[in-house]
């Protein structure tokens, strides 16, 4: 297994959980892997399938993947050009963030998205109500440019199809024998801790239920649908009928990063 790392930092990224998830994929057939909430695409980049379908509601993410797929190494070089010491200070960061938010050039915007991903605080991806990226400067000594990881994406890109829509559309695209891995925004651990600013639409408890219902229906034709989430009374309730596997995950829940604690996660498997 080549276990290529994703080239983006991503909140709740699944790179460390890949071996755990892979163990529970119900079939040995590796036809097509569908990720309706692709995020950094950690699973697709780590596992070997004949084809991949990456979907996400975040347009910037999918446009970035798409430019990397079509422009390949010239895009990597262009994105690299923003990673210079002169650009690693507060003033320049906010200038470039502003340039990103006003850019209508998809290639420029995609390259700046990579810059923001490595220079923004905690690699967060967050937008305000107007749809502007609003994460503050991260103050990293020398932000890492993920050249090797981007090249690994390019090498797989011929086998990757990309869509930018609601998760339902990606699930509906499932054909007989596809494997589907869903990594939705997690259900809150408590009523107060909901983190909804990932997409402009928010992902509430009704959406969580809609995902679980759709998974049950589609499981009849797919070779396994797996869903990650927090292990709570609510998630156990909505995934009734699925096989549930659990894992403890180290997470920094608070913005400070000091309060890292173990949190129970579950993997619901519809075979």
Tab-separated table of C-alpha atoms in Angstrom:
chain	number	residue	atom	x	y	z
A	1	UNK	CA	0.000	0.000	0.000
A	2	UNK	CA	1.505	3.331	-1.001
A	3	UNK	CA	-0.405	5.352	1.647
A	4	UNK	CA	0.044	8.697	-0.100
A	5	UNK	CA	-0.733	11.522	2.282
A	6	UNK	CA	-3.333	14.089	1.278
A	7	UNK	CA	-1.707	17.345	0.157
A	8	UNK	CA	-4.183	19.513	2.095
A	9	UNK	CA	-4.477	20.000	5.842
A	10	UNK	CA	-8.118	19.302	6.649
A	11	UNK	CA	-10.170	19.460	9.838
A	12	UNK	CA	-11.134	15.903	10.743
A	13	UNK	CA	-8.901	14.526	7.986
A	14	UNK	CA	-8.901	10.716	7.949
A	15	UNK	CA	-5.303	9.891	7.067
A	16	UNK	CA	-4.549	8.287	10.442
A	17	UNK	CA	-7.760	6.252	10.289
A	18	UNK	CA	-7.170	4.768	6.834
A	19	UNK	CA	-5.949	1.360	8.098
A	20	UNK	CA	-8.955	1.113	10.452
A	21	UNK	CA	-11.418	2.002	7.672
A	22	UNK	CA	-9.767	-0.294	5.144
A	23	UNK	CA	-10.055	-3.252	7.520
A	24	UNK	CA	-13.831	-2.805	7.486
A	25	UNK	CA	-14.460	-2.392	3.757
A	26	UNK	CA	-16.828	-5.326	3.179
A	27	UNK	CA	-15.480	-6.411	-0.207
A	28	UNK	CA	-12.122	-7.320	-1.683
A	29	UNK	CA	-13.272	-5.988	-5.051
A	30	UNK	CA	-11.696	-2.587	-5.565
A	31	UNK	CA	-13.761	-1.278	-8.473
A	32	UNK	CA	-14.664	2.311	-7.675
A	33	UNK	CA	-14.440	4.292	-4.466
A	34	UNK	CA	-16.927	7.131	-4.029
A	35	UNK	CA	-16.314	9.852	-1.450
A	36	UNK	CA	-19.428	12.090	-1.273
A	37	UNK	CA	-17.718	14.344	1.325
A	38	UNK	CA	-14.233	14.137	-0.074
A	39	UNK	CA	-12.478	16.840	1.960
A	40	UNK	CA	-8.755	16.201	1.506
A	41	UNK	CA	-9.580	12.786	-0.062
A	42	UNK	CA	-7.369	10.935	2.423
A	43	UNK	CA	-8.971	7.554	1.742
A	44	UNK	CA	-8.858	7.759	-2.063
A	45	UNK	CA	-5.256	8.903	-2.047
A	46	UNK	CA	-4.237	6.060	0.276
A	47	UNK	CA	-6.111	3.116	-1.214
A	48	UNK	CA	-5.838	1.508	-4.601
A	49	UNK	CA	-9.092	1.309	-6.596
A	50	UNK	CA	-9.687	1.138	-10.348
A	51	UNK	CA	-11.553	4.461	-10.242
A	52	UNK	CA	-12.515	7.223	-7.827
A	53	UNK	CA	-15.379	9.673	-7.601
A	54	UNK	CA	-14.613	12.637	-5.352
A	55	UNK	CA	-17.497	14.933	-4.520
A	56	UNK	CA	-17.630	17.865	-2.154
A	57	UNK	CA	-19.949	20.822	-1.674
A	58	UNK	CA	-16.901	23.104	-1.343
A	59	UNK	CA	-16.352	24.579	-4.813
A	60	UNK	CA	-12.824	25.828	-4.039
A	61	UNK	CA	-11.754	22.319	-3.121
A	62	UNK	CA	-13.136	20.664	-6.253
A	63	UNK	CA	-11.830	23.433	-8.532
A	64	UNK	CA	-8.388	22.921	-6.975
A	65	UNK	CA	-8.519	19.146	-7.591
A	66	UNK	CA	-9.725	19.806	-11.123
A	67	UNK	CA	-6.883	22.223	-11.945
A	68	UNK	CA	-4.347	19.808	-10.527
A	69	UNK	CA	-5.861	17.037	-12.669
A	70	UNK	CA	-5.776	19.045	-15.916
A	71	UNK	CA	-2.733	21.336	-15.504
A	72	UNK	CA	-0.647	18.811	-13.566
A	73	UNK	CA	2.975	19.888	-12.990
A	74	UNK	CA	2.570	23.397	-14.314
A	75	UNK	CA	-0.089	23.973	-11.661
A	76	UNK	CA	2.168	22.548	-8.944
A	77	UNK	CA	4.925	24.982	-9.991
A	78	UNK	CA	2.498	27.897	-10.009
A	79	UNK	CA	1.123	27.046	-6.550
A	80	UNK	CA	4.719	26.677	-5.338
A	81	UNK	CA	5.513	30.247	-6.447
A	82	UNK	CA	3.404	31.635	-3.560
A	83	UNK	CA	5.471	29.762	-0.963
A	84	UNK	CA	8.241	32.303	-0.516
A	85	UNK	CA	9.482	33.796	2.776
A	86	UNK	CA	8.191	37.254	1.740
A	87	UNK	CA	4.644	35.858	1.700
A	88	UNK	CA	4.879	34.442	5.205
A	89	UNK	CA	3.951	37.503	7.195
A	90	UNK	CA	0.716	38.941	8.472
A	91	UNK	CA	0.323	41.816	6.009
A	92	UNK	CA	1.100	39.732	2.935
A	93	UNK	CA	-1.171	36.914	4.154
A	94	UNK	CA	-4.177	39.244	4.420
A	95	UNK	CA	-3.357	40.758	1.014
A	96	UNK	CA	-3.285	37.311	-0.585
A	97	UNK	CA	-6.400	36.201	1.297
A	98	UNK	CA	-8.132	39.264	-0.095
A	99	UNK	CA	-6.833	38.514	-3.576
A	100	UNK	CA	-8.204	34.970	-3.231
A	101	UNK	CA	-11.630	36.211	-2.145
A	102	UNK	CA	-11.909	38.576	-5.118
A	103	UNK	CA	-10.258	36.399	-7.756
A	104	UNK	CA	-12.320	35.244	-10.737
A	105	UNK	CA	-9.377	33.398	-12.282
A	106	UNK	CA	-9.918	29.743	-11.345
A	107	UNK	CA	-6.255	28.763	-11.600
A	108	UNK	CA	-5.078	31.701	-9.497
A	109	UNK	CA	-7.804	31.036	-6.948
A	110	UNK	CA	-6.873	27.333	-6.759
A	111	UNK	CA	-3.172	28.126	-6.252
A	112	UNK	CA	-4.025	30.654	-3.539
A	113	UNK	CA	-6.241	28.035	-1.891
A	114	UNK	CA	-3.131	25.856	-1.447
A	115	UNK	CA	-1.242	28.876	-0.061
A	116	UNK	CA	-4.056	29.657	2.399
A	117	UNK	CA	-4.322	26.015	3.430
A	118	UNK	CA	-0.696	26.009	4.633
A	119	UNK	CA	-0.472	29.585	5.958
A	120	UNK	CA	-3.862	29.915	7.697
A	121	UNK	CA	-4.370	29.116	11.364
A	122	UNK	CA	-4.562	25.319	11.901
A	123	UNK	CA	-5.110	24.791	8.165
A	124	UNK	CA	-8.771	25.572	8.701
A	125	UNK	CA	-11.150	26.180	5.832
A	126	UNK	CA	-13.920	28.535	6.895
A	127	UNK	CA	-16.049	31.150	5.164
A	128	UNK	CA	-18.176	34.017	6.414
A	129	UNK	CA	-21.827	34.573	5.471
A	130	UNK	CA	-20.757	36.362	2.282
A	131	UNK	CA	-18.752	33.317	1.226
A	132	UNK	CA	-15.355	34.918	1.916
A	133	UNK	CA	-12.524	32.825	3.343
A	134	UNK	CA	-11.929	34.301	6.807
A	135	UNK	CA	-9.358	32.193	8.679
A	136	UNK	CA	-6.629	34.300	10.351
A	137	UNK	CA	-2.888	34.079	9.719
A	138	UNK	CA	-1.265	30.967	11.210
A	139	UNK	CA	2.254	32.242	12.080
A	140	UNK	CA	4.135	29.100	11.002
A	141	UNK	CA	7.924	29.369	10.775
A	142	UNK	CA	8.263	27.780	7.356
A	143	UNK	CA	5.027	26.459	5.837
A	144	UNK	CA	5.482	23.158	4.053
A	145	UNK	CA	4.791	23.025	0.321
A	146	UNK	CA	3.254	19.571	-0.366
A	147	UNK	CA	4.943	18.950	-3.701
A	148	UNK	CA	5.381	15.180	-3.336
A	149	UNK	CA	1.777	14.776	-2.176
A	150	UNK	CA	0.453	16.867	-5.075
A	151	UNK	CA	2.463	14.749	-7.508
A	152	UNK	CA	0.886	11.624	-6.019
A	153	UNK	CA	-2.545	13.157	-6.713
A	154	UNK	CA	-1.522	13.901	-10.326
A	155	UNK	CA	-0.386	10.301	-10.785
A	156	UNK	CA	-3.836	9.065	-9.778
A	157	UNK	CA	-5.784	11.845	-11.450
A	158	UNK	CA	-6.603	9.963	-14.666
A	159	UNK	CA	-8.679	7.602	-12.526
A	160	UNK	CA	-10.374	10.380	-10.551
A	161	UNK	CA	-13.715	11.934	-11.484
A	162	UNK	CA	-14.814	15.088	-9.717
A	163	UNK	CA	-18.224	16.525	-8.875
A	164	UNK	CA	-19.291	19.464	-6.756
A	165	UNK	CA	-22.788	18.954	-5.402
A	166	UNK	CA	-24.940	17.693	-2.549
A	167	UNK	CA	-23.864	14.312	-1.167
A	168	UNK	CA	-27.169	12.853	-2.400
A	169	UNK	CA	-26.061	13.293	-6.022
A	170	UNK	CA	-22.830	11.408	-5.392
A	171	UNK	CA	-24.708	8.596	-3.638
A	172	UNK	CA	-27.211	8.403	-6.479
A	173	UNK	CA	-24.303	7.909	-8.893
A	174	UNK	CA	-23.447	4.625	-7.165
A	175	UNK	CA	-23.483	1.604	-9.422
A	176	UNK	CA	-23.417	-2.064	-8.618
A	177	UNK	CA	-20.140	-2.898	-6.946
A	178	UNK	CA	-19.047	0.597	-5.901
A	179	UNK	CA	-17.627	1.152	-2.425
A	180	UNK	CA	-18.741	4.369	-0.733
A	181	UNK	CA	-17.062	6.164	2.149
A	182	UNK	CA	-18.940	9.060	3.774
A	183	UNK	CA	-17.172	11.490	6.062
A	184	UNK	CA	-19.880	14.090	6.775
A	185	UNK	CA	-19.452	17.058	9.098
A	186	UNK	CA	-19.791	15.282	12.439
A	187	UNK	CA	-22.882	15.361	14.639
A	188	UNK	CA	-22.185	17.530	17.693
A	189	UNK	CA	-20.910	15.754	20.815
A	190	UNK	CA	-23.191	18.050	22.798
A	191	UNK	CA	-25.892	20.570	21.961
A	192	UNK	CA	-23.471	23.477	22.286
A	193	UNK	CA	-20.529	22.237	20.264
A	194	UNK	CA	-21.931	22.245	16.749
A	195	UNK	CA	-19.430	23.289	14.101
A	196	UNK	CA	-21.583	24.300	11.147
A	197	UNK	CA	-19.524	26.794	9.187
A	198	UNK	CA	-17.874	24.156	6.966
A	199	UNK	CA	-20.261	24.868	4.124
A	200	UNK	CA	-22.540	27.830	3.668
A	201	UNK	CA	-25.552	25.544	4.001
A	202	UNK	CA	-24.611	24.039	7.365
A	203	UNK	CA	-25.130	20.352	8.063
A	204	UNK	CA	-27.799	19.843	10.687
A	205	UNK	CA	-29.347	16.780	12.337
A	206	UNK	CA	-31.923	16.434	9.548
A	207	UNK	CA	-29.072	16.198	7.052
A	208	UNK	CA	-27.452	13.521	9.235
A	209	UNK	CA	-30.713	11.528	9.118
A	210	UNK	CA	-31.087	12.052	5.356
A	211	UNK	CA	-27.580	10.648	4.843
A	212	UNK	CA	-28.330	7.572	6.977
A	213	UNK	CA	-31.642	6.941	5.152
A	214	UNK	CA	-30.035	7.270	1.715
A	215	UNK	CA	-27.203	4.946	2.737
A	216	UNK	CA	-29.720	2.270	3.764
A	217	UNK	CA	-31.445	2.471	0.363
A	218	UNK	CA	-28.288	2.514	-1.729
A	219	UNK	CA	-26.581	-0.272	0.214
A	220	UNK	CA	-28.659	-2.748	-1.786
A	221	UNK	CA	-26.664	-2.072	-4.920
A	222	UNK	CA	-23.295	-0.927	-3.537
A	223	UNK	CA	-20.457	-3.096	-2.228
A	224	UNK	CA	-20.535	-1.495	1.168
A	225	UNK	CA	-21.262	2.005	2.394
A	226	UNK	CA	-19.191	3.200	5.324
A	227	UNK	CA	-19.956	6.330	7.348
A	228	UNK	CA	-17.732	7.959	9.957
A	229	UNK	CA	-19.179	10.037	12.797
A	230	UNK	CA	-18.922	10.773	16.495
A	231	UNK	CA	-20.105	7.901	18.665
A	232	UNK	CA	-23.217	9.377	20.312
A	233	UNK	CA	-26.712	8.216	21.249
A	234	UNK	CA	-28.026	10.132	18.246
A	235	UNK	CA	-25.676	8.542	15.693
A	236	UNK	CA	-26.251	5.038	17.097
A	237	UNK	CA	-29.965	5.673	16.667
A	238	UNK	CA	-29.798	6.859	13.041
A	239	UNK	CA	-27.411	4.070	11.945
A	240	UNK	CA	-29.566	1.293	13.389
A	241	UNK	CA	-29.269	-1.749	11.163
A	242	UNK	CA	-25.670	-1.041	10.197
A	243	UNK	CA	-22.667	-2.847	11.662
A	244	UNK	CA	-21.011	-0.439	14.120
A	245	UNK	CA	-17.249	-0.392	14.757
A	246	UNK	CA	-15.664	2.069	17.151
A	247	UNK	CA	-12.288	3.725	17.514
A	248	UNK	CA	-10.815	6.259	19.945
A	249	UNK	CA	-9.365	9.298	18.244
A	250	UNK	CA	-7.074	11.990	19.557
A	251	UNK	CA	-8.655	15.326	18.677
A	252	UNK	CA	-7.941	18.906	19.564
A	253	UNK	CA	-11.495	20.065	20.094
A	254	UNK	CA	-10.805	23.586	21.346
A	255	UNK	CA	-9.250	26.284	19.207
A	256	UNK	CA	-6.362	26.524	21.682
A	257	UNK	CA	-5.197	23.045	20.758
A	258	UNK	CA	-4.196	22.497	24.382
A	259	UNK	CA	-7.318	20.557	25.259
A	260	UNK	CA	-6.589	17.458	23.217
A	261	UNK	CA	-8.741	14.621	24.423
A	262	UNK	CA	-9.780	11.206	23.235
A	263	UNK	CA	-13.114	11.167	21.483
A	264	UNK	CA	-15.102	8.104	20.498
A	265	UNK	CA	-15.750	7.770	16.780
A	266	UNK	CA	-17.807	5.160	15.039
A	267	UNK	CA	-17.825	3.629	11.613
A	268	UNK	CA	-21.267	2.520	10.421
A	269	UNK	CA	-21.050	-0.206	7.788
A	270	UNK	CA	-23.937	-1.043	5.467
A	271	UNK	CA	-23.044	-4.282	3.714
